[in-house]
GROMACS .gro file of C-alpha atoms in nm:
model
  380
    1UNK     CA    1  -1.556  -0.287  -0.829
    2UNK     CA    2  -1.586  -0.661  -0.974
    3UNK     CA    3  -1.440  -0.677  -1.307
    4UNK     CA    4  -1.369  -1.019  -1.524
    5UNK     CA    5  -1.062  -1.186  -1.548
    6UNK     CA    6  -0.937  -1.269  -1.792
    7UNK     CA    7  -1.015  -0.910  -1.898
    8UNK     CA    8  -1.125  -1.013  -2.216
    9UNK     CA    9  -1.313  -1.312  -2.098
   10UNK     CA   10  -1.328  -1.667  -2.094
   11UNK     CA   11  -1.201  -1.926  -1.793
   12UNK     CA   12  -0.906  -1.880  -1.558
   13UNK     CA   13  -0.640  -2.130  -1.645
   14UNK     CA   14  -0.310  -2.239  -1.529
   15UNK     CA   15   0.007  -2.301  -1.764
   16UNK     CA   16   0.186  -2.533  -1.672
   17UNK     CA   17   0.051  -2.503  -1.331
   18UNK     CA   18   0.144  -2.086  -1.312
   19UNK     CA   19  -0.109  -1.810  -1.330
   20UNK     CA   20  -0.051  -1.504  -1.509
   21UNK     CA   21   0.105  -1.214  -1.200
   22UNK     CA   22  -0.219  -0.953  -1.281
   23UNK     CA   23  -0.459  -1.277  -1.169
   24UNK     CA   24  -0.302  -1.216  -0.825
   25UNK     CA   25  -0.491  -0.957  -0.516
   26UNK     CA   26  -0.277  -0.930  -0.200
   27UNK     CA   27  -0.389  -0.942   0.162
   28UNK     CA   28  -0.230  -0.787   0.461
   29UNK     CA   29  -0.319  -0.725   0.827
   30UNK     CA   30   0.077  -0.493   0.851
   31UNK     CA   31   0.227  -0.810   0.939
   32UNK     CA   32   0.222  -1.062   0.619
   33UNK     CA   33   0.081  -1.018   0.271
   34UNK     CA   34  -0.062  -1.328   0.090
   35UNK     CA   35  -0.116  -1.323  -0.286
   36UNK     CA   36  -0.458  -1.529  -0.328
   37UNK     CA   37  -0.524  -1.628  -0.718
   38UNK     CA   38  -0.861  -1.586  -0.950
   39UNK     CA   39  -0.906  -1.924  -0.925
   40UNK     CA   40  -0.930  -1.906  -0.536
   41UNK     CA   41  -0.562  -2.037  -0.481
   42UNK     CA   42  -0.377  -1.869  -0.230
   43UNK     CA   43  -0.039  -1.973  -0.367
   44UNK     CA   44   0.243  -1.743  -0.111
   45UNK     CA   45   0.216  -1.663   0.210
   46UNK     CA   46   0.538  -1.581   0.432
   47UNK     CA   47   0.394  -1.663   0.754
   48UNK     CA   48   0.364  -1.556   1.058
   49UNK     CA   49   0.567  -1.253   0.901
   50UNK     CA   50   0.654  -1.043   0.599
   51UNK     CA   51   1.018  -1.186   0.545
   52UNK     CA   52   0.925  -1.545   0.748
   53UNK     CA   53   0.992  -1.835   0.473
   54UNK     CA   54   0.673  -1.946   0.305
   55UNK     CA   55   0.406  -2.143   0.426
   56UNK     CA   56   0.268  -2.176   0.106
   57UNK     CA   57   0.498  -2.095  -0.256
   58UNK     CA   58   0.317  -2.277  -0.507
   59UNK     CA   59   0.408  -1.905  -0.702
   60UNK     CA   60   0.787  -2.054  -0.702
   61UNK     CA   61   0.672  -2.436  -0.734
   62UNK     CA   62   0.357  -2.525  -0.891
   63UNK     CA   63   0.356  -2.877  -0.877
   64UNK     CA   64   0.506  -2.939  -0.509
   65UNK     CA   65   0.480  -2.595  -0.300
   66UNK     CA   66   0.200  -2.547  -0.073
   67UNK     CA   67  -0.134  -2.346  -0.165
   68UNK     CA   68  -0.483  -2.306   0.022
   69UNK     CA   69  -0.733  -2.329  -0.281
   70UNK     CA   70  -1.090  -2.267  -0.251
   71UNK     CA   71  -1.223  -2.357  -0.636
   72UNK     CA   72  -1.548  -2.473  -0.766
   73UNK     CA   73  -1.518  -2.837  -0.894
   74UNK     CA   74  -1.645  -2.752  -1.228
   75UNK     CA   75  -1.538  -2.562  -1.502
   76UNK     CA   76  -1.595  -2.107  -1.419
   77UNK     CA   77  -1.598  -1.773  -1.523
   78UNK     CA   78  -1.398  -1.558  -1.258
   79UNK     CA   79  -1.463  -1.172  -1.148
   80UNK     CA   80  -1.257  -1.040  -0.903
   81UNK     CA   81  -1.203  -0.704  -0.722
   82UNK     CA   82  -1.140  -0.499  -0.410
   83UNK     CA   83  -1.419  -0.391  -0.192
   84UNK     CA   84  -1.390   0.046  -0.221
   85UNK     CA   85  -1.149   0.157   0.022
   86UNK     CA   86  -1.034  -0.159   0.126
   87UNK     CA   87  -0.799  -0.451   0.142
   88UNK     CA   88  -1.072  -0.712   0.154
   89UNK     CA   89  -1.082  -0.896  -0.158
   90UNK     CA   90  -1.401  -1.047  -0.361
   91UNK     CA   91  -1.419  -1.319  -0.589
   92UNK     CA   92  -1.733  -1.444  -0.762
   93UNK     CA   93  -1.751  -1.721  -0.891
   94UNK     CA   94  -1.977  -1.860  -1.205
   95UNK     CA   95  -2.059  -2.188  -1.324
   96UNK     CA   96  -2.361  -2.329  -1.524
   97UNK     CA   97  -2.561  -2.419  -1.186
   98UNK     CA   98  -2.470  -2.104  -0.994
   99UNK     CA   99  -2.287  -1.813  -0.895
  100UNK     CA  100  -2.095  -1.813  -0.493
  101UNK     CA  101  -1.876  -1.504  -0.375
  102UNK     CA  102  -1.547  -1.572  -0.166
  103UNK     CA  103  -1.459  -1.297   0.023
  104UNK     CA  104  -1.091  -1.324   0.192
  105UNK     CA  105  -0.892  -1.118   0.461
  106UNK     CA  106  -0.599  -1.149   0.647
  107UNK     CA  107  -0.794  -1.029   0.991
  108UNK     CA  108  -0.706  -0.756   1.216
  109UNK     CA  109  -0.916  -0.735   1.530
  110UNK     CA  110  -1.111  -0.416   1.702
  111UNK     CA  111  -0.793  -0.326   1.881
  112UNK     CA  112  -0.591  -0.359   1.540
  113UNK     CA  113  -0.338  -0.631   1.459
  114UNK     CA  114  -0.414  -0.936   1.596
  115UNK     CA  115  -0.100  -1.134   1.821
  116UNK     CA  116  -0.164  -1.414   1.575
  117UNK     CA  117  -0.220  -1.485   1.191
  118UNK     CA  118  -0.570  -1.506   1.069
  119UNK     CA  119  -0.637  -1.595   0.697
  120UNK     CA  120  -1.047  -1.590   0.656
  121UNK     CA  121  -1.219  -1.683   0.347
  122UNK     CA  122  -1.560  -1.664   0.384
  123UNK     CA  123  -1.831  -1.834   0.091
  124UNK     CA  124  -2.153  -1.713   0.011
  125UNK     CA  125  -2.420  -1.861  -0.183
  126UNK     CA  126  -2.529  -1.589  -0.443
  127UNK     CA  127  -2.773  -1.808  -0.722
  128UNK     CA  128  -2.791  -2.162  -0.794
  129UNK     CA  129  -2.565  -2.393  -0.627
  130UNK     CA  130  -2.165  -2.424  -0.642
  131UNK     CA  131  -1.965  -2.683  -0.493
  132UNK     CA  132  -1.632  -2.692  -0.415
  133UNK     CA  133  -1.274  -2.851  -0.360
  134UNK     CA  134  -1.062  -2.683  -0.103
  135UNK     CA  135  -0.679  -2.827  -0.061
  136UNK     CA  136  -0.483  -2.672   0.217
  137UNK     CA  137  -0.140  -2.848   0.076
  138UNK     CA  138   0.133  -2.770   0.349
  139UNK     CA  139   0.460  -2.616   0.180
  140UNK     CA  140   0.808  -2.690   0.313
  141UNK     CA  141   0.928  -2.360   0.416
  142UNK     CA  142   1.150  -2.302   0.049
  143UNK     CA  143   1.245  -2.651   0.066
  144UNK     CA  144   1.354  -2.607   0.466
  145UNK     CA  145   1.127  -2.845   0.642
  146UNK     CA  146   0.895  -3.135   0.668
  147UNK     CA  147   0.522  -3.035   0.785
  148UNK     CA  148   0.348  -3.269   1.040
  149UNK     CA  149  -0.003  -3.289   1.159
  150UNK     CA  150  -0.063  -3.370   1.564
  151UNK     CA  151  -0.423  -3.373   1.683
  152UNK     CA  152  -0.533  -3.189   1.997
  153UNK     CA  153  -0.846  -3.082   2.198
  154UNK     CA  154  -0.914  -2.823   1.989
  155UNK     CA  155  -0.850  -3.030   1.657
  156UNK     CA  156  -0.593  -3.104   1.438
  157UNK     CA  157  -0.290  -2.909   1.452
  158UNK     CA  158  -0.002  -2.869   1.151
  159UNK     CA  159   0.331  -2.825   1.215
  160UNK     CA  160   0.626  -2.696   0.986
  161UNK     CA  161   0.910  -2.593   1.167
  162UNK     CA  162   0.844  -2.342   1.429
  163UNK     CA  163   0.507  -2.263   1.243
  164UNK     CA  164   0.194  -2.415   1.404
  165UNK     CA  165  -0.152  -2.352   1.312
  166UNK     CA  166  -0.482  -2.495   1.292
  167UNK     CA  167  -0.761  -2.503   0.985
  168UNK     CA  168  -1.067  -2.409   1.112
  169UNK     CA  169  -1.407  -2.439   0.881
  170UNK     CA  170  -1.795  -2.433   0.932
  171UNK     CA  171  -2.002  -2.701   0.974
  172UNK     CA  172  -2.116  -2.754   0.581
  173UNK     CA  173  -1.744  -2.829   0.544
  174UNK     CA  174  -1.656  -3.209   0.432
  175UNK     CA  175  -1.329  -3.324   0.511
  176UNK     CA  176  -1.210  -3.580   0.284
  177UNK     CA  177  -0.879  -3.636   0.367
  178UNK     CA  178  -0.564  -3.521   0.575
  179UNK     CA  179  -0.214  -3.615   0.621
  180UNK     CA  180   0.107  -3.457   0.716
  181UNK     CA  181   0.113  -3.326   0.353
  182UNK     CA  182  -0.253  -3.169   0.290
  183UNK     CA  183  -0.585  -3.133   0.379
  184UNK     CA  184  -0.885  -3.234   0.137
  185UNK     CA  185  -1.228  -3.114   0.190
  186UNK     CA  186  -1.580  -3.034   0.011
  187UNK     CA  187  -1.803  -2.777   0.052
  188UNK     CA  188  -2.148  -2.665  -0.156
  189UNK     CA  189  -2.343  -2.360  -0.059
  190UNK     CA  190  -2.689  -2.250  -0.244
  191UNK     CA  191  -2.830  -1.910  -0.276
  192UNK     CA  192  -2.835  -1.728   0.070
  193UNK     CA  193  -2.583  -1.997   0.213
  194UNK     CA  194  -2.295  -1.891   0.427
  195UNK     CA  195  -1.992  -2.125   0.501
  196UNK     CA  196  -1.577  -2.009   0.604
  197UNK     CA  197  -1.278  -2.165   0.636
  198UNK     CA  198  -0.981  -1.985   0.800
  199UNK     CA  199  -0.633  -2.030   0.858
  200UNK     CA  200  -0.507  -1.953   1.240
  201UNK     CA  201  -0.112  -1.985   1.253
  202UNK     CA  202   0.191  -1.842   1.534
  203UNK     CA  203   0.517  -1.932   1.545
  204UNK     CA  204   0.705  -2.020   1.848
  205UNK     CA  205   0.376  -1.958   2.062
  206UNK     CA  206   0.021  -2.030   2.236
  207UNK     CA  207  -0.312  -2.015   1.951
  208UNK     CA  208  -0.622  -1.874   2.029
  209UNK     CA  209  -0.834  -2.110   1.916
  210UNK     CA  210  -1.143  -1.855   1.835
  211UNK     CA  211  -1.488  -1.980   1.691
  212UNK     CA  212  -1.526  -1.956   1.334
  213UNK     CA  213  -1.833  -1.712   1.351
  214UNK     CA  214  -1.566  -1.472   1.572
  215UNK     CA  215  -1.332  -1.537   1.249
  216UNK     CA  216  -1.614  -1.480   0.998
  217UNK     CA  217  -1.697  -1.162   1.177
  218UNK     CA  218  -1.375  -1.008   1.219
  219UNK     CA  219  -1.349  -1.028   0.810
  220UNK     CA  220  -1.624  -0.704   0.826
  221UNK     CA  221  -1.409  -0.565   1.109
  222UNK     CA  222  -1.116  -0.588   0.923
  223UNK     CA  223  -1.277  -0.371   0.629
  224UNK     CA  224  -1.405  -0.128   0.829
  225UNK     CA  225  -1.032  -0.090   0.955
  226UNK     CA  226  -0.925  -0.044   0.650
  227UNK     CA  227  -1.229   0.244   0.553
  228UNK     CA  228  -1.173   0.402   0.837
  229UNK     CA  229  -0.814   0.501   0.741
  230UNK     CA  230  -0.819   0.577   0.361
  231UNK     CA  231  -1.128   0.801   0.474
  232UNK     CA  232  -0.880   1.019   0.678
  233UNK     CA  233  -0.661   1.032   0.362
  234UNK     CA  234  -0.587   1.413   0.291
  235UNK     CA  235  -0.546   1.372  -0.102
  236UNK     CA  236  -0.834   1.559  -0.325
  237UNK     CA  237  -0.677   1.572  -0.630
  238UNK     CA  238  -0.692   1.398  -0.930
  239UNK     CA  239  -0.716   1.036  -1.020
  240UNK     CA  240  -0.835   1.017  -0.586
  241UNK     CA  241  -0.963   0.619  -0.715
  242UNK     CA  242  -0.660   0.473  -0.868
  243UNK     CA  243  -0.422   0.742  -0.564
  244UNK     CA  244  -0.629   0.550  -0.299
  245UNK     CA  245  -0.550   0.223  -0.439
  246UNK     CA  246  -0.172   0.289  -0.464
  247UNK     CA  247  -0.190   0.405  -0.098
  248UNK     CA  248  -0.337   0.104   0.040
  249UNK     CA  249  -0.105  -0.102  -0.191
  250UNK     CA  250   0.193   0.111  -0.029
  251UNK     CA  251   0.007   0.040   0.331
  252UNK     CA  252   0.071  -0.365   0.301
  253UNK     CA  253   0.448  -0.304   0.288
  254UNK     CA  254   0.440  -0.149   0.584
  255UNK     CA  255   0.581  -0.369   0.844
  256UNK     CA  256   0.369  -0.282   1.165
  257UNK     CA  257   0.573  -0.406   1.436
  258UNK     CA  258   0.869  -0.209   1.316
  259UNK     CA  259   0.760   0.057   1.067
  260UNK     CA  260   1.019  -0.068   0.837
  261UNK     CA  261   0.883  -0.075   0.467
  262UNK     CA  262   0.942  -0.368   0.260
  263UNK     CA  263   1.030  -0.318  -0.139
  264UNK     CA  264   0.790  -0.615  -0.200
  265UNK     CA  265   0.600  -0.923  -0.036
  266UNK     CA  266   0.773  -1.184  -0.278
  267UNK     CA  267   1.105  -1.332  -0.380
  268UNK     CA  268   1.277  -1.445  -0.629
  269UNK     CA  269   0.980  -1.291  -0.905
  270UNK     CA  270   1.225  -1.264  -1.233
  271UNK     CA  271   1.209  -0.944  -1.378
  272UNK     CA  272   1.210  -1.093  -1.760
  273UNK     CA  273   1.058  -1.465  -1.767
  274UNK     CA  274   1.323  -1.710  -1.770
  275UNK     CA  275   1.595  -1.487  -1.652
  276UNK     CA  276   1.854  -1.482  -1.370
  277UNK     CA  277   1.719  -1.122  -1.197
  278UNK     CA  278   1.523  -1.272  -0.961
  279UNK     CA  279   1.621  -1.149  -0.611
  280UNK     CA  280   1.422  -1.081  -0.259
  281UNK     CA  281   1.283  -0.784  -0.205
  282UNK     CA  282   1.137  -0.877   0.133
  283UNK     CA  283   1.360  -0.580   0.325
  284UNK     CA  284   1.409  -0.258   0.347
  285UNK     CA  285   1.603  -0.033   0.172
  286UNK     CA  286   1.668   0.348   0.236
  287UNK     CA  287   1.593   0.474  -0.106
  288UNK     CA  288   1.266   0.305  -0.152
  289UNK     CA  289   1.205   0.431   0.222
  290UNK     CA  290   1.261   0.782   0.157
  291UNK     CA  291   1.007   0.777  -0.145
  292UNK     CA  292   0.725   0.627   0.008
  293UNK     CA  293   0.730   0.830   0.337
  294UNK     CA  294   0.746   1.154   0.116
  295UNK     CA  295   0.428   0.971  -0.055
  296UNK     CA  296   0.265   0.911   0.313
  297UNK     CA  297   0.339   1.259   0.460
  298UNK     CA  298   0.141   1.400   0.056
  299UNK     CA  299  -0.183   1.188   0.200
  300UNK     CA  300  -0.139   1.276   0.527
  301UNK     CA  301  -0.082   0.923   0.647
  302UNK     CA  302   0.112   1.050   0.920
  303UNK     CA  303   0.130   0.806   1.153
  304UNK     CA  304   0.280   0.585   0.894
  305UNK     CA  305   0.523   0.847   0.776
  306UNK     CA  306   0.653   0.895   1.151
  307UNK     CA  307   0.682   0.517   1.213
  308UNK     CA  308   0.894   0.455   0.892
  309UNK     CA  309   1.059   0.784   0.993
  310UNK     CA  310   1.166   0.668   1.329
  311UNK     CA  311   1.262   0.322   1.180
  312UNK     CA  312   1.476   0.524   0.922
  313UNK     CA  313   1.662   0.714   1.154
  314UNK     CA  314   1.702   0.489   1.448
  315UNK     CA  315   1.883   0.246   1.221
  316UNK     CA  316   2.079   0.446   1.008
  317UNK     CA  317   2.239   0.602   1.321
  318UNK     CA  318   2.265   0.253   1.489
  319UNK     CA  319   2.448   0.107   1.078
  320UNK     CA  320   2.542   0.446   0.942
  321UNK     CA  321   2.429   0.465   0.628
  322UNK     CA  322   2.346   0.088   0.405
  323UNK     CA  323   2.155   0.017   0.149
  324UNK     CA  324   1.913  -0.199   0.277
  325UNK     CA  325   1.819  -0.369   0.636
  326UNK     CA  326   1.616  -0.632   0.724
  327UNK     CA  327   1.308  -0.535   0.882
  328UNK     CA  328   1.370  -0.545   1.225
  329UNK     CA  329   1.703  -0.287   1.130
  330UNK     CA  330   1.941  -0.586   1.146
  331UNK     CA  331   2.210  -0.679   0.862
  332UNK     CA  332   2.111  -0.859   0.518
  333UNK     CA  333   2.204  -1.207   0.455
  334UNK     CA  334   2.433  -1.247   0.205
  335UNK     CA  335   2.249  -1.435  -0.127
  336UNK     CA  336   2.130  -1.824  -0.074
  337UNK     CA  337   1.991  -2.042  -0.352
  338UNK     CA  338   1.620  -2.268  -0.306
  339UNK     CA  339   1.586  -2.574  -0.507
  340UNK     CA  340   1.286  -2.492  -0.617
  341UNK     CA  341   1.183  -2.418  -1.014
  342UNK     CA  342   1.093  -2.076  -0.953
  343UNK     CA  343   0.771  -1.885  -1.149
  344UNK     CA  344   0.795  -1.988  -1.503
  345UNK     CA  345   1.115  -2.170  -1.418
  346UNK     CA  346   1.260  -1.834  -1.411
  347UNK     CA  347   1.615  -1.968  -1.131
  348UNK     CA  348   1.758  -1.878  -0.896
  349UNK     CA  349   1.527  -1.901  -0.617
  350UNK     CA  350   1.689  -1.699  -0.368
  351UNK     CA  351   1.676  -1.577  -0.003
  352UNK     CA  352   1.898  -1.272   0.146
  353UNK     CA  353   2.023  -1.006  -0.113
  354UNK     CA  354   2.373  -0.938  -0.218
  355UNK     CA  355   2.277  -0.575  -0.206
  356UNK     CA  356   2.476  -0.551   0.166
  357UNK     CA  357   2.777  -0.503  -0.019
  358UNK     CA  358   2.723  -0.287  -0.316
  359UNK     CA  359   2.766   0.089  -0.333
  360UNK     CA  360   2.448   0.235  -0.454
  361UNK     CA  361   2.460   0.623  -0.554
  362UNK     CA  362   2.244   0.888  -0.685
  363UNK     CA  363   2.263   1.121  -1.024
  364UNK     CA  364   2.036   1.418  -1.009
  365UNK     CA  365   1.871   1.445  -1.345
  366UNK     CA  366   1.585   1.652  -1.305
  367UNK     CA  367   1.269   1.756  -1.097
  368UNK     CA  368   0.952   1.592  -1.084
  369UNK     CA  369   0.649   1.773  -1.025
  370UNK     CA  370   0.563   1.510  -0.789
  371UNK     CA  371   0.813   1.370  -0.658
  372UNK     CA  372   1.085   1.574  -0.611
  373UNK     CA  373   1.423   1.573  -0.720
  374UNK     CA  374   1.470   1.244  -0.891
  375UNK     CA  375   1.775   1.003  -0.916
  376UNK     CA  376   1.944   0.765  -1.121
  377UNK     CA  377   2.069   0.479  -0.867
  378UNK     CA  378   2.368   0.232  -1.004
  379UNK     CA  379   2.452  -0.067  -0.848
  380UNK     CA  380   2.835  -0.157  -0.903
   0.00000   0.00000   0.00000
């Protein structure tokens, strides 16, 4: 369901070049999760996986990290929402000529997760007209790396580190613009009027360069995907709406090719504005492990509970028993610090987690009715 945002109305703005954390919907294929804005500004992606550093993290740098913005060039209204069931995520747009609908996806093909990252953002004409700006502005990695474009016979390739990918777009795409820093492009659609733009990245390997109607298409495949499994969700109880939400929510932090589940898609998010508890969350620790494959096996997402299962125990017997791992089961990093100004200049940016060496134990307070026992957990 579509609902406005702001909630209580008006335009979607930026201060000081950061949007509020609600204006943000996540995408995930089980391999990544990008946060896309409600202004149509996908502003972090770790790409081509979970923990891999950003691709774009305007989030932690809003006037020099990269973003992939699709916004109307003229002052909107926003409404923004999940499709039911689903992971595919709808914005319409309105502005005083029109109204357009970008649907996005992070694809997964018939056969399930694609070898490769596919970011599709598909446009659609709904009243009137609507034109708009789209930027793909190249990020450095956290500050790591200098992007690069290099053209070949299937087009224009960028380059950031071991990250290559191409930008692929329909034929009512204008390109203004490109350089090794960003790519600058127009596009207007009028009721009925289809146009997409994708994203096709790998690191360290060969791209399928696929026709943007194939990427357009596999945005529907992609949500059937994702119907297909919360319909074999076992929960009848109450609150099933806001239960099958959580679930899929829970689903993106899965980590497909492991079955490792992450605490969180982001880094370095402070947990009051301005202070210094801002830390990456992009592994896997045991406690939040345990929790969420007791939540699986209540769904009956079983498949999901027996792949984090597996992860849990095959590690913890290769370790013995840590706090956290990354999520391929290997060792945290200890703690490094980004120069970057972090959300709301909320610093340190950091990659790893100092959590490797702490002691973290449980107090037994009480049972919950839902949960289980329940614990207090201090970190010393």
């Amino acid at each position: 369901m579509l609902k406005p945002f702001p909630r209580t109305g008006g335009r979607v703005e930026r201060e000081d070049g950061y949007l509020p954390l609600e204006a943000y919907a996540a995408l995930g294929e089980g391999r990544s999760v990008a946060l896309s804005g409600a202004d149509g500004s996908i502003d972090w992606w770790c790409c081509p996986n979970l923990d891999s550093p950003p691709l774009f993290d305007r989030l932690l740098s809003p006037h020099e990290g990269g973003y992939f913005a699709v916004t109307p060039d003229a002052p909107f209204t926003a409404e923004i929402g999940y499709r039911v069931g689903s992971n595919v995520h709808e914005t319409v747009f309105i502005t005083a000529t029109g109204k357009a609908r970008l649907t996005e996806s992070l694809n997964s093909g018939p056969a399930g997760r694609l070898p490769w990252a596919e970011l599709a953002r598909r446009i659609d004409g709904m009243e009137g007209h609507v034109r708009f700006r789209i930027e793909l502005v190249f990020g450095t990695r956290g500050d790591t790396a200098g992007p690069f474009l290099a053209s070949n016979a299937s087009g224009t390739a960028f380059h950031v580190a071991g990250l290559m990918g191409l930008f692929r777009y329909s034929d009512g795409v204008r390109i203004g613009g490109e350089d090794d820093h960003a790519i600058n492009a127009t596009v207007e659609v009028r009721e009925g009027q289809r146009e997409t733009v994708a994203i096709v990245a790998g690191a360290h390997e060969p791209l399928v360069v696929a026709p943007v109607a194939e990427i357009d298409h596999r945005i529907e495949v992609s949500c059937d995907a994702w119907r297909n499994w919360t319909e074999r969700l076992g929960y009848d109880g109450r609150y099933g709406e806001q239960v099958e939400r959580s679930a899929l929510a829970l689903k993106l932090l899965l980590y497909s090719p492991t079955g490792a589940i992450a605490a969180a898609a982001t880094t370095s998010l402070p947990e009051g504005i301005g202070g210094k508890k801002n830390y990456d969350y992009r592994y896997a620790w045991i406690r939040d492990a345990g929790y969420v494959i007791k939540a699986f096996l209540r769904l009956g997402a079983h498949a999901e509970a027996s792949a984090a299962l597996t992860w849990l125990f095959r590690h913890l017997e290769e370790h013995g028993a840590q706090v956290l791992f990354t999520l391929n089961g290997e060792n945290v990093s200890e703690e490094e610090e980004l120069d970057l100004p972090g959300y709301r200049n909320s610093r340190p940016v950091r990659t790893g987690n100092a959590a490797t060496g702490q002691h973290q134990h449980g107090d037994r307070r009480r049972n919950d009715p839902l949960w289980g026992p329940k614990f207090r957990f201090i970190s010393t």
